[in-house]
């Protein structure tokens, strides 16, 4: 389970561009020369998650294209009654801004982590977790509102029955990802605050030395959750 | 488990420390991208708010979506500073999803054709 060390070759003299791709993949020991084991594995997990959400969005596309019944207008379905008039999609817009802000605070946390400023890193990660929890809270509000209005996975008052099933499946899976992210953010923030990554304290589960790269890997997951929302926002809510 | 070797002095740990300082970028860059993401999200919301429809709507939605996704992956996820081997290994496979999309578009077209032809307008 150890990280590999290069036993020969000059680390500073790696070719760039396509020649570098060929050299890296045909080299011994490891293909991803500058990404650590943990970071490469997180990227590969995110790639597999991309396919999961890709399949969901494709299923949604197929359902929406193949039904002769009109699709409910998301602009009206997700409107909120504020100040005497219906504002279209306003809750979704707020959720989008909240998630983007959490991505921003996460990027800051990674930055301060590499500067070894553990208090700022931990506070920014907790702020990220708080924004993520706000997002999940608003999603719970949105689900409650739609369910009281009569949306079910098999029917809804406005049009094609597939609207409910795709909505609950896609936003439900995304909300689950956000929730898991919040939990892991809190766990990692606690480790940062305690100074685990300054003294290289070993993880309770993996027994690997704690490093500030854990914050960046956590960040990769969190930004991915934001990334998926960009696609859901575009295809499900705006299309 | 070679990680249980000498603490702090081995070339192995030095290499890890070098990685720890691998992704340092000015904070201003993150604020700039953060601002851009806000503006792009506001633009895509305006597409709906202003009631733009048809091909213009779909083009704008896809444009803002791709710009936002690109900024998040390139800057926030540091893909712009990784070696090309990792960039290609992660970013090329999702492109193949487009083949799946093409398959399902043709499938959905056939489904709605049969539904309309054999069941009238009922679902």
mmCIF file with all atom_site columns, C-alpha atoms in Angstrom, chain A residues 36-203:
data_model
loop_
_atom_site.group_PDB
_atom_site.id
_atom_site.type_symbol
_atom_site.label_atom_id
_atom_site.label_alt_id
_atom_site.label_comp_id
_atom_site.label_asym_id
_atom_site.label_entity_id
_atom_site.label_seq_id
_atom_site.pdbx_PDB_ins_code
_atom_site.Cartn_x
_atom_site.Cartn_y
_atom_site.Cartn_z
_atom_site.occupancy
_atom_site.B_iso_or_equiv
_atom_site.pdbx_formal_charge
_atom_site.auth_seq_id
_atom_site.auth_comp_id
_atom_site.auth_asym_id
_atom_site.auth_atom_id
_atom_site.pdbx_PDB_model_num
ATOM 1   C CA . UNK A 1 36  ? -0.419  10.918 -5.472  1.00 0.00 ? 36  UNK A CA 1
ATOM 2   C CA . UNK A 1 37  ? -2.103  7.567  -5.002  1.00 0.00 ? 37  UNK A CA 1
ATOM 3   C CA . UNK A 1 38  ? -4.976  9.132  -3.055  1.00 0.00 ? 38  UNK A CA 1
ATOM 4   C CA . UNK A 1 39  ? -5.607  11.918 -5.518  1.00 0.00 ? 39  UNK A CA 1
ATOM 5   C CA . UNK A 1 40  ? -5.533  9.608  -8.559  1.00 0.00 ? 40  UNK A CA 1
ATOM 6   C CA . UNK A 1 41  ? -7.975  7.207  -6.862  1.00 0.00 ? 41  UNK A CA 1
ATOM 7   C CA . UNK A 1 42  ? -10.355 10.052 -5.978  1.00 0.00 ? 42  UNK A CA 1
ATOM 8   C CA . UNK A 1 43  ? -10.268 11.176 -9.612  1.00 0.00 ? 43  UNK A CA 1
ATOM 9   C CA . UNK A 1 44  ? -11.048 7.647  -10.799 1.00 0.00 ? 44  UNK A CA 1
ATOM 10  C CA . UNK A 1 45  ? -13.921 7.382  -8.304  1.00 0.00 ? 45  UNK A CA 1
ATOM 11  C CA . UNK A 1 46  ? -15.254 10.721 -9.572  1.00 0.00 ? 46  UNK A CA 1
ATOM 12  C CA . UNK A 1 47  ? -14.998 9.419  -13.141 1.00 0.00 ? 47  UNK A CA 1
ATOM 13  C CA . UNK A 1 48  ? -17.173 6.427  -12.197 1.00 0.00 ? 48  UNK A CA 1
ATOM 14  C CA . UNK A 1 49  ? -19.611 8.763  -10.435 1.00 0.00 ? 49  UNK A CA 1
ATOM 15  C CA . UNK A 1 50  ? -19.723 10.835 -13.625 1.00 0.00 ? 50  UNK A CA 1
ATOM 16  C CA . UNK A 1 51  ? -21.039 7.755  -15.422 1.00 0.00 ? 51  UNK A CA 1
ATOM 17  C CA . UNK A 1 52  ? -23.676 7.202  -12.714 1.00 0.00 ? 52  UNK A CA 1
ATOM 18  C CA . UNK A 1 53  ? -25.032 10.732 -13.060 1.00 0.00 ? 53  UNK A CA 1
ATOM 19  C CA . UNK A 1 54  ? -24.565 10.537 -16.831 1.00 0.00 ? 54  UNK A CA 1
ATOM 20  C CA . UNK A 1 55  ? -26.847 7.493  -16.896 1.00 0.00 ? 55  UNK A CA 1
ATOM 21  C CA . UNK A 1 56  ? -29.451 9.288  -14.774 1.00 0.00 ? 56  UNK A CA 1
ATOM 22  C CA . UNK A 1 57  ? -29.474 12.320 -17.042 1.00 0.00 ? 57  UNK A CA 1
ATOM 23  C CA . UNK A 1 58  ? -29.648 10.110 -20.141 1.00 0.00 ? 58  UNK A CA 1
ATOM 24  C CA . UNK A 1 59  ? -32.567 8.187  -18.597 1.00 0.00 ? 59  UNK A CA 1
ATOM 25  C CA . UNK A 1 60  ? -34.268 11.531 -17.950 1.00 0.00 ? 60  UNK A CA 1
ATOM 26  C CA . UNK A 1 61  ? -33.628 12.623 -21.546 1.00 0.00 ? 61  UNK A CA 1
ATOM 27  C CA . UNK A 1 62  ? -35.043 9.348  -22.902 1.00 0.00 ? 62  UNK A CA 1
ATOM 28  C CA . UNK A 1 63  ? -38.161 9.584  -20.707 1.00 0.00 ? 63  UNK A CA 1
ATOM 29  C CA . UNK A 1 64  ? -38.783 13.200 -21.646 1.00 0.00 ? 64  UNK A CA 1
ATOM 30  C CA . UNK A 1 65  ? -38.226 12.649 -25.378 1.00 0.00 ? 65  UNK A CA 1
ATOM 31  C CA . UNK A 1 66  ? -40.353 9.525  -25.628 1.00 0.00 ? 66  UNK A CA 1
ATOM 32  C CA . UNK A 1 67  ? -43.548 10.676 -23.884 1.00 0.00 ? 67  UNK A CA 1
ATOM 33  C CA . UNK A 1 68  ? -46.391 12.128 -25.943 1.00 0.00 ? 68  UNK A CA 1
ATOM 34  C CA . UNK A 1 69  ? -47.733 13.907 -22.818 1.00 0.00 ? 69  UNK A CA 1
ATOM 35  C CA . UNK A 1 70  ? -46.393 17.468 -22.364 1.00 0.00 ? 70  UNK A CA 1
ATOM 36  C CA . UNK A 1 71  ? -43.568 17.825 -19.813 1.00 0.00 ? 71  UNK A CA 1
ATOM 37  C CA . UNK A 1 72  ? -44.402 20.030 -16.787 1.00 0.00 ? 72  UNK A CA 1
ATOM 38  C CA . UNK A 1 73  ? -42.803 23.475 -17.112 1.00 0.00 ? 73  UNK A CA 1
ATOM 39  C CA . UNK A 1 74  ? -40.007 23.560 -14.466 1.00 0.00 ? 74  UNK A CA 1
ATOM 40  C CA . UNK A 1 75  ? -40.041 27.352 -14.520 1.00 0.00 ? 75  UNK A CA 1
ATOM 41  C CA . UNK A 1 76  ? -43.596 27.303 -13.104 1.00 0.00 ? 76  UNK A CA 1
ATOM 42  C CA . UNK A 1 77  ? -43.305 24.127 -11.001 1.00 0.00 ? 77  UNK A CA 1
ATOM 43  C CA . UNK A 1 78  ? -40.333 25.500 -9.053  1.00 0.00 ? 78  UNK A CA 1
ATOM 44  C CA . UNK A 1 79  ? -41.650 29.056 -8.742  1.00 0.00 ? 79  UNK A CA 1
ATOM 45  C CA . UNK A 1 80  ? -42.109 30.553 -5.291  1.00 0.00 ? 80  UNK A CA 1
ATOM 46  C CA . UNK A 1 81  ? -44.794 33.038 -4.298  1.00 0.00 ? 81  UNK A CA 1
ATOM 47  C CA . UNK A 1 82  ? -42.848 36.004 -2.940  1.00 0.00 ? 82  UNK A CA 1
ATOM 48  C CA . UNK A 1 83  ? -44.204 39.508 -2.334  1.00 0.00 ? 83  UNK A CA 1
ATOM 49  C CA . UNK A 1 84  ? -47.493 38.920 -4.118  1.00 0.00 ? 84  UNK A CA 1
ATOM 50  C CA . UNK A 1 85  ? -46.070 37.453 -7.339  1.00 0.00 ? 85  UNK A CA 1
ATOM 51  C CA . UNK A 1 86  ? -44.611 34.185 -8.600  1.00 0.00 ? 86  UNK A CA 1
ATOM 52  C CA . UNK A 1 87  ? -40.847 34.353 -9.062  1.00 0.00 ? 87  UNK A CA 1
ATOM 53  C CA . UNK A 1 88  ? -39.773 31.562 -11.448 1.00 0.00 ? 88  UNK A CA 1
ATOM 54  C CA . UNK A 1 89  ? -37.134 29.062 -10.288 1.00 0.00 ? 89  UNK A CA 1
ATOM 55  C CA . UNK A 1 90  ? -36.040 31.356 -7.464  1.00 0.00 ? 90  UNK A CA 1
ATOM 56  C CA . UNK A 1 91  ? -35.379 28.615 -4.899  1.00 0.00 ? 91  UNK A CA 1
ATOM 57  C CA . UNK A 1 92  ? -33.244 26.691 -7.413  1.00 0.00 ? 92  UNK A CA 1
ATOM 58  C CA . UNK A 1 93  ? -31.295 29.860 -8.213  1.00 0.00 ? 93  UNK A CA 1
ATOM 59  C CA . UNK A 1 94  ? -30.591 30.431 -4.501  1.00 0.00 ? 94  UNK A CA 1
ATOM 60  C CA . UNK A 1 95  ? -29.543 26.779 -4.116  1.00 0.00 ? 95  UNK A CA 1
ATOM 61  C CA . UNK A 1 96  ? -27.161 27.196 -7.066  1.00 0.00 ? 96  UNK A CA 1
ATOM 62  C CA . UNK A 1 97  ? -25.555 30.292 -5.533  1.00 0.00 ? 97  UNK A CA 1
ATOM 63  C CA . UNK A 1 98  ? -25.240 28.576 -2.143  1.00 0.00 ? 98  UNK A CA 1
ATOM 64  C CA . UNK A 1 99  ? -23.493 25.562 -3.686  1.00 0.00 ? 99  UNK A CA 1
ATOM 65  C CA . UNK A 1 100 ? -21.139 27.735 -5.755  1.00 0.00 ? 100 UNK A CA 1
ATOM 66  C CA . UNK A 1 101 ? -20.262 29.725 -2.637  1.00 0.00 ? 101 UNK A CA 1
ATOM 67  C CA . UNK A 1 102 ? -19.497 26.486 -0.808  1.00 0.00 ? 102 UNK A CA 1
ATOM 68  C CA . UNK A 1 103 ? -17.196 25.523 -3.679  1.00 0.00 ? 103 UNK A CA 1
ATOM 69  C CA . UNK A 1 104 ? -15.448 28.868 -3.301  1.00 0.00 ? 104 UNK A CA 1
ATOM 70  C CA . UNK A 1 105 ? -14.908 28.428 0.448   1.00 0.00 ? 105 UNK A CA 1
ATOM 71  C CA . UNK A 1 106 ? -13.656 24.874 -0.204  1.00 0.00 ? 106 UNK A CA 1
ATOM 72  C CA . UNK A 1 107 ? -11.097 26.153 -2.727  1.00 0.00 ? 107 UNK A CA 1
ATOM 73  C CA . UNK A 1 108 ? -9.943  28.676 -0.088  1.00 0.00 ? 108 UNK A CA 1
ATOM 74  C CA . UNK A 1 109 ? -9.689  25.896 2.492   1.00 0.00 ? 109 UNK A CA 1
ATOM 75  C CA . UNK A 1 110 ? -7.428  23.853 0.179   1.00 0.00 ? 110 UNK A CA 1
ATOM 76  C CA . UNK A 1 111 ? -5.291  26.939 -0.386  1.00 0.00 ? 111 UNK A CA 1
ATOM 77  C CA . UNK A 1 112 ? -4.873  27.670 3.321   1.00 0.00 ? 112 UNK A CA 1
ATOM 78  C CA . UNK A 1 113 ? -4.257  23.979 3.947   1.00 0.00 ? 113 UNK A CA 1
ATOM 79  C CA . UNK A 1 114 ? -1.187  24.028 1.712   1.00 0.00 ? 114 UNK A CA 1
ATOM 80  C CA . UNK A 1 115 ? -0.080  27.196 3.528   1.00 0.00 ? 115 UNK A CA 1
ATOM 81  C CA . UNK A 1 116 ? -0.317  25.088 6.724   1.00 0.00 ? 116 UNK A CA 1
ATOM 82  C CA . UNK A 1 117 ? -2.736  27.527 8.360   1.00 0.00 ? 117 UNK A CA 1
ATOM 83  C CA . UNK A 1 118 ? -4.814  24.928 10.163  1.00 0.00 ? 118 UNK A CA 1
ATOM 84  C CA . UNK A 1 119 ? -7.312  27.232 11.893  1.00 0.00 ? 119 UNK A CA 1
ATOM 85  C CA . UNK A 1 120 ? -8.333  29.084 8.732   1.00 0.00 ? 120 UNK A CA 1
ATOM 86  C CA . UNK A 1 121 ? -8.520  25.772 6.861   1.00 0.00 ? 121 UNK A CA 1
ATOM 87  C CA . UNK A 1 122 ? -10.776 24.180 9.469   1.00 0.00 ? 122 UNK A CA 1
ATOM 88  C CA . UNK A 1 123 ? -13.054 27.231 9.725   1.00 0.00 ? 123 UNK A CA 1
ATOM 89  C CA . UNK A 1 124 ? -13.410 27.436 5.942   1.00 0.00 ? 124 UNK A CA 1
ATOM 90  C CA . UNK A 1 125 ? -14.198 23.713 5.750   1.00 0.00 ? 125 UNK A CA 1
ATOM 91  C CA . UNK A 1 126 ? -16.861 24.076 8.450   1.00 0.00 ? 126 UNK A CA 1
ATOM 92  C CA . UNK A 1 127 ? -18.297 27.041 6.536   1.00 0.00 ? 127 UNK A CA 1
ATOM 93  C CA . UNK A 1 128 ? -18.380 24.828 3.431   1.00 0.00 ? 128 UNK A CA 1
ATOM 94  C CA . UNK A 1 129 ? -20.190 22.132 5.429   1.00 0.00 ? 129 UNK A CA 1
ATOM 95  C CA . UNK A 1 130 ? -22.673 24.723 6.714   1.00 0.00 ? 130 UNK A CA 1
ATOM 96  C CA . UNK A 1 131 ? -23.444 25.939 3.182   1.00 0.00 ? 131 UNK A CA 1
ATOM 97  C CA . UNK A 1 132 ? -23.807 22.311 2.074   1.00 0.00 ? 132 UNK A CA 1
ATOM 98  C CA . UNK A 1 133 ? -26.237 21.653 4.932   1.00 0.00 ? 133 UNK A CA 1
ATOM 99  C CA . UNK A 1 134 ? -28.207 24.778 3.887   1.00 0.00 ? 134 UNK A CA 1
ATOM 100 C CA . UNK A 1 135 ? -28.396 23.332 0.380   1.00 0.00 ? 135 UNK A CA 1
ATOM 101 C CA . UNK A 1 136 ? -29.747 20.013 1.637   1.00 0.00 ? 136 UNK A CA 1
ATOM 102 C CA . UNK A 1 137 ? -32.220 21.894 3.843   1.00 0.00 ? 137 UNK A CA 1
ATOM 103 C CA . UNK A 1 138 ? -33.551 23.864 0.879   1.00 0.00 ? 138 UNK A CA 1
ATOM 104 C CA . UNK A 1 139 ? -33.801 20.645 -1.094  1.00 0.00 ? 139 UNK A CA 1
ATOM 105 C CA . UNK A 1 140 ? -35.850 19.094 1.721   1.00 0.00 ? 140 UNK A CA 1
ATOM 106 C CA . UNK A 1 141 ? -38.113 22.175 1.587   1.00 0.00 ? 141 UNK A CA 1
ATOM 107 C CA . UNK A 1 142 ? -38.468 21.789 -2.179  1.00 0.00 ? 142 UNK A CA 1
ATOM 108 C CA . UNK A 1 143 ? -39.324 18.067 -1.886  1.00 0.00 ? 143 UNK A CA 1
ATOM 109 C CA . UNK A 1 144 ? -41.903 18.800 0.835   1.00 0.00 ? 144 UNK A CA 1
ATOM 110 C CA . UNK A 1 145 ? -43.493 21.512 -1.290  1.00 0.00 ? 145 UNK A CA 1
ATOM 111 C CA . UNK A 1 146 ? -43.736 19.277 -4.364  1.00 0.00 ? 146 UNK A CA 1
ATOM 112 C CA . UNK A 1 147 ? -45.031 16.287 -2.403  1.00 0.00 ? 147 UNK A CA 1
ATOM 113 C CA . UNK A 1 148 ? -47.791 18.387 -0.770  1.00 0.00 ? 148 UNK A CA 1
ATOM 114 C CA . UNK A 1 149 ? -48.687 19.627 -4.264  1.00 0.00 ? 149 UNK A CA 1
ATOM 115 C CA . UNK A 1 150 ? -49.228 16.005 -5.308  1.00 0.00 ? 150 UNK A CA 1
ATOM 116 C CA . UNK A 1 151 ? -46.009 15.051 -7.098  1.00 0.00 ? 151 UNK A CA 1
ATOM 117 C CA . UNK A 1 152 ? -45.320 11.317 -6.830  1.00 0.00 ? 152 UNK A CA 1
ATOM 118 C CA . UNK A 1 153 ? -42.881 9.105  -8.730  1.00 0.00 ? 153 UNK A CA 1
ATOM 119 C CA . UNK A 1 154 ? -45.839 7.803  -10.729 1.00 0.00 ? 154 UNK A CA 1
ATOM 120 C CA . UNK A 1 155 ? -47.985 10.939 -11.175 1.00 0.00 ? 155 UNK A CA 1
ATOM 121 C CA . UNK A 1 156 ? -48.166 14.706 -10.896 1.00 0.00 ? 156 UNK A CA 1
ATOM 122 C CA . UNK A 1 157 ? -50.883 17.294 -11.506 1.00 0.00 ? 157 UNK A CA 1
ATOM 123 C CA . UNK A 1 158 ? -49.203 19.018 -14.469 1.00 0.00 ? 158 UNK A CA 1
ATOM 124 C CA . UNK A 1 159 ? -48.231 16.529 -17.157 1.00 0.00 ? 159 UNK A CA 1
ATOM 125 C CA . UNK A 1 160 ? -45.962 13.594 -17.964 1.00 0.00 ? 160 UNK A CA 1
ATOM 126 C CA . UNK A 1 161 ? -45.839 11.078 -15.108 1.00 0.00 ? 161 UNK A CA 1
ATOM 127 C CA . UNK A 1 162 ? -42.091 10.517 -15.613 1.00 0.00 ? 162 UNK A CA 1
ATOM 128 C CA . UNK A 1 163 ? -41.418 14.013 -14.250 1.00 0.00 ? 163 UNK A CA 1
ATOM 129 C CA . UNK A 1 164 ? -41.767 12.838 -10.641 1.00 0.00 ? 164 UNK A CA 1
ATOM 130 C CA . UNK A 1 165 ? -39.640 9.716  -10.948 1.00 0.00 ? 165 UNK A CA 1
ATOM 131 C CA . UNK A 1 166 ? -36.736 11.459 -12.698 1.00 0.00 ? 166 UNK A CA 1
ATOM 132 C CA . UNK A 1 167 ? -36.947 14.431 -10.317 1.00 0.00 ? 167 UNK A CA 1
ATOM 133 C CA . UNK A 1 168 ? -36.825 12.345 -7.152  1.00 0.00 ? 168 UNK A CA 1
ATOM 134 C CA . UNK A 1 169 ? -34.109 10.054 -8.497  1.00 0.00 ? 169 UNK A CA 1
ATOM 135 C CA . UNK A 1 170 ? -31.740 12.733 -9.810  1.00 0.00 ? 170 UNK A CA 1
ATOM 136 C CA . UNK A 1 171 ? -32.090 15.321 -7.032  1.00 0.00 ? 171 UNK A CA 1
ATOM 137 C CA . UNK A 1 172 ? -32.248 12.562 -4.427  1.00 0.00 ? 172 UNK A CA 1
ATOM 138 C CA . UNK A 1 173 ? -28.952 11.053 -5.530  1.00 0.00 ? 173 UNK A CA 1
ATOM 139 C CA . UNK A 1 174 ? -27.352 14.467 -5.713  1.00 0.00 ? 174 UNK A CA 1
ATOM 140 C CA . UNK A 1 175 ? -28.670 15.382 -2.261  1.00 0.00 ? 175 UNK A CA 1
ATOM 141 C CA . UNK A 1 176 ? -27.237 12.127 -0.907  1.00 0.00 ? 176 UNK A CA 1
ATOM 142 C CA . UNK A 1 177 ? -23.851 13.068 -2.341  1.00 0.00 ? 177 UNK A CA 1
ATOM 143 C CA . UNK A 1 178 ? -24.042 16.498 -0.700  1.00 0.00 ? 178 UNK A CA 1
ATOM 144 C CA . UNK A 1 179 ? -25.008 14.922 2.641   1.00 0.00 ? 179 UNK A CA 1
ATOM 145 C CA . UNK A 1 180 ? -22.096 12.466 2.520   1.00 0.00 ? 180 UNK A CA 1
ATOM 146 C CA . UNK A 1 181 ? -19.828 15.384 1.574   1.00 0.00 ? 181 UNK A CA 1
ATOM 147 C CA . UNK A 1 182 ? -20.997 17.395 4.603   1.00 0.00 ? 182 UNK A CA 1
ATOM 148 C CA . UNK A 1 183 ? -20.244 14.458 6.918   1.00 0.00 ? 183 UNK A CA 1
ATOM 149 C CA . UNK A 1 184 ? -16.766 13.973 5.461   1.00 0.00 ? 184 UNK A CA 1
ATOM 150 C CA . UNK A 1 185 ? -16.101 17.719 5.565   1.00 0.00 ? 185 UNK A CA 1
ATOM 151 C CA . UNK A 1 186 ? -16.823 17.753 9.301   1.00 0.00 ? 186 UNK A CA 1
ATOM 152 C CA . UNK A 1 187 ? -14.579 14.710 9.891   1.00 0.00 ? 187 UNK A CA 1
ATOM 153 C CA . UNK A 1 188 ? -11.695 16.221 7.878   1.00 0.00 ? 188 UNK A CA 1
ATOM 154 C CA . UNK A 1 189 ? -12.169 19.650 9.474   1.00 0.00 ? 189 UNK A CA 1
ATOM 155 C CA . UNK A 1 190 ? -11.845 18.052 12.912  1.00 0.00 ? 190 UNK A CA 1
ATOM 156 C CA . UNK A 1 191 ? -8.587  16.414 11.859  1.00 0.00 ? 191 UNK A CA 1
ATOM 157 C CA . UNK A 1 192 ? -7.279  19.716 10.502  1.00 0.00 ? 192 UNK A CA 1
ATOM 158 C CA . UNK A 1 193 ? -8.261  21.604 13.661  1.00 0.00 ? 193 UNK A CA 1
ATOM 159 C CA . UNK A 1 194 ? -6.570  18.995 15.859  1.00 0.00 ? 194 UNK A CA 1
ATOM 160 C CA . UNK A 1 195 ? -3.365  19.371 13.837  1.00 0.00 ? 195 UNK A CA 1
ATOM 161 C CA . UNK A 1 196 ? -3.304  15.801 12.515  1.00 0.00 ? 196 UNK A CA 1
ATOM 162 C CA . UNK A 1 197 ? -1.765  16.944 9.245   1.00 0.00 ? 197 UNK A CA 1
ATOM 163 C CA . UNK A 1 198 ? 0.963   19.011 10.946  1.00 0.00 ? 198 UNK A CA 1
ATOM 164 C CA . UNK A 1 199 ? 2.208   16.086 13.058  1.00 0.00 ? 199 UNK A CA 1
ATOM 165 C CA . UNK A 1 200 ? 1.415   13.485 10.339  1.00 0.00 ? 200 UNK A CA 1
ATOM 166 C CA . UNK A 1 201 ? -0.824  11.568 12.729  1.00 0.00 ? 201 UNK A CA 1
ATOM 167 C CA . UNK A 1 202 ? -1.935  8.282  11.200  1.00 0.00 ? 202 UNK A CA 1
ATOM 168 C CA . UNK A 1 203 ? -5.556  7.843  10.159  1.00 0.00 ? 203 UNK A CA 1
#
